[in-house]
């Protein structure tokens, strides 16, 4: 949907994967072995002519071979029209993320419409995700995680103790 190149980095899926795979390998080689390298992947564009889950599964396999440690999975970011938006439902990317986990063997961290810590906890506890990425929920409430431990002063930064 966004790559209109006509060189070795555009056109076929193999060509479109070339640059991000080169970057993934370079980061993995340069980064400490005991530190994880996460990769944000779009599972589908939700629109005709966009990335499909099948293409993303092939890409995820290549990312695993490149040494990526975890996939941060979302969808529908390339086009902002109504038809290309993910469905509105809690944890919308979990099923897509699990498709990529099965294809690649990589741990997954879905993002998208996970607004409550209880939901995030349940996804990990039930094995439906290895981790969860929170975005808009933290924009709405930057103290969301700290509120989980509101009575535990040690969880809060020292600067906030007077406010507790």
XYZ file of C-alpha atoms in Angstrom:
164
model
C 0.000 0.000 0.000
C 2.891 2.385 0.631
C 5.894 0.841 -1.119
C 5.810 1.902 -4.761
C 9.491 1.247 -5.458
C 10.558 -0.387 -8.706
C 14.014 -1.500 -7.537
C 15.155 -4.490 -5.464
C 13.208 -3.139 -2.454
C 9.788 -2.981 -4.108
C 7.314 -5.154 -5.946
C 7.368 -8.785 -4.814
C 7.025 -9.830 -1.188
C 10.642 -10.999 -1.209
C 11.782 -7.570 -2.364
C 9.565 -5.715 0.110
C 10.954 -7.818 2.976
C 14.566 -7.161 1.960
C 15.120 -3.798 3.688
C 13.405 -4.585 7.025
C 15.190 -7.949 7.166
C 18.538 -6.255 6.530
C 17.759 -3.800 9.311
C 16.635 -6.591 11.667
C 19.830 -8.560 11.066
C 22.009 -5.476 11.534
C 20.313 -4.564 14.816
C 20.521 -8.142 16.087
C 24.232 -8.308 15.223
C 25.005 -4.947 16.840
C 22.887 -5.416 19.955
C 23.907 -7.368 23.034
C 23.029 -11.067 22.792
C 21.274 -11.088 26.159
C 18.989 -8.166 25.219
C 15.806 -8.776 23.250
C 15.170 -7.247 19.846
C 11.489 -6.565 19.232
C 9.982 -5.973 15.803
C 6.720 -4.201 15.068
C 4.797 -6.041 12.345
C 1.534 -5.265 10.600
C -0.477 -8.474 10.352
C -2.914 -7.221 7.711
C -3.943 -3.966 6.096
C -7.639 -4.967 6.137
C -8.018 -3.830 2.529
C -7.760 -5.336 -0.956
C -4.209 -5.061 -2.266
C -2.712 -4.616 1.192
C -0.609 -6.927 3.324
C -2.314 -10.215 4.091
C -1.925 -12.417 7.137
C -0.354 -15.053 4.889
C 2.328 -12.599 3.749
C 2.916 -11.505 7.326
C 3.311 -15.135 8.393
C 6.063 -15.604 5.793
C 7.690 -12.370 6.947
C 7.475 -13.492 10.590
C 9.336 -16.718 9.716
C 12.091 -14.658 8.098
C 12.251 -12.370 11.128
C 12.705 -15.402 13.374
C 15.581 -16.571 11.165
C 17.078 -13.056 11.416
C 17.240 -13.368 15.216
C 14.255 -11.252 16.243
C 13.077 -12.147 19.750
C 9.473 -10.906 19.863
C 6.821 -9.623 17.461
C 4.819 -6.523 18.391
C 1.661 -7.109 16.318
C -0.856 -4.579 15.046
C -2.762 -4.039 11.803
C -4.366 -1.525 9.505
C -1.807 1.269 9.754
C -1.075 1.954 6.082
C -4.450 3.312 5.012
C -6.706 5.512 7.072
C -10.040 5.033 5.326
C -12.996 3.382 7.034
C -12.679 0.113 5.098
C -9.071 -0.403 6.172
C -9.581 -0.116 9.916
C -9.423 -3.056 12.287
C -12.729 -4.128 13.784
C -13.586 -2.376 17.045
C -13.295 -5.056 19.727
C -11.201 -5.704 22.805
C -7.759 -7.152 22.016
C -8.408 -7.075 18.268
C -4.915 -8.270 17.272
C -4.628 -11.321 19.525
C -5.817 -13.868 16.962
C -3.625 -12.350 14.244
C -0.647 -12.338 16.602
C -1.184 -15.995 17.409
C -1.232 -16.832 13.705
C 2.188 -15.188 13.440
C 3.406 -16.991 16.580
C 2.414 -20.365 15.106
C 4.077 -19.517 11.790
C 7.341 -18.219 13.249
C 7.728 -19.750 16.686
C 8.360 -16.252 18.060
C 6.766 -14.841 21.203
C 4.101 -12.251 20.489
C 2.921 -9.006 22.041
C -0.335 -7.791 20.515
C -1.334 -4.151 20.716
C -4.679 -2.568 20.015
C -7.800 -1.961 22.015
C -6.418 -3.442 25.214
C -7.585 -0.826 27.669
C -7.593 -2.519 31.041
C -4.764 -4.077 33.004
C -7.049 -6.984 33.854
C -7.443 -7.714 30.135
C -3.696 -7.533 29.554
C -3.060 -9.795 32.531
C -5.647 -12.333 31.339
C -4.131 -12.494 27.849
C -0.721 -13.369 29.262
C -2.039 -15.636 32.036
C -4.154 -17.612 29.557
C -1.233 -17.993 27.133
C -2.940 -15.999 24.381
C -0.013 -13.555 24.411
C 3.545 -13.599 25.701
C 3.419 -9.888 26.491
C 1.039 -7.029 25.818
C 1.787 -3.591 24.436
C -0.351 -0.757 25.751
C -0.590 2.477 23.817
C -3.733 4.569 23.964
C -4.609 3.281 27.439
C -1.342 4.805 28.703
C -1.943 8.018 26.788
C -5.312 8.315 28.545
C -3.798 7.426 31.929
C 0.009 7.516 32.215
C -0.294 6.138 35.748
C -2.349 3.103 34.731
C 0.282 0.584 35.765
C 1.058 2.387 39.007
C -2.626 2.451 39.972
C -2.509 -1.352 40.001
C -0.197 -1.044 42.985
C -1.688 2.088 44.527
C -1.190 0.807 48.074
C 2.427 -0.266 47.471
C 4.560 2.840 47.997
C 7.651 0.982 46.764
C 6.073 0.650 43.292
C 5.775 4.421 42.907
C 8.673 6.797 42.194
C 9.968 8.444 45.376
C 8.900 11.845 44.018
C 5.247 10.744 44.246
C 5.252 9.423 47.812
C 3.963 12.694 49.247
C 0.960 12.515 46.900
C 0.070 9.047 48.096
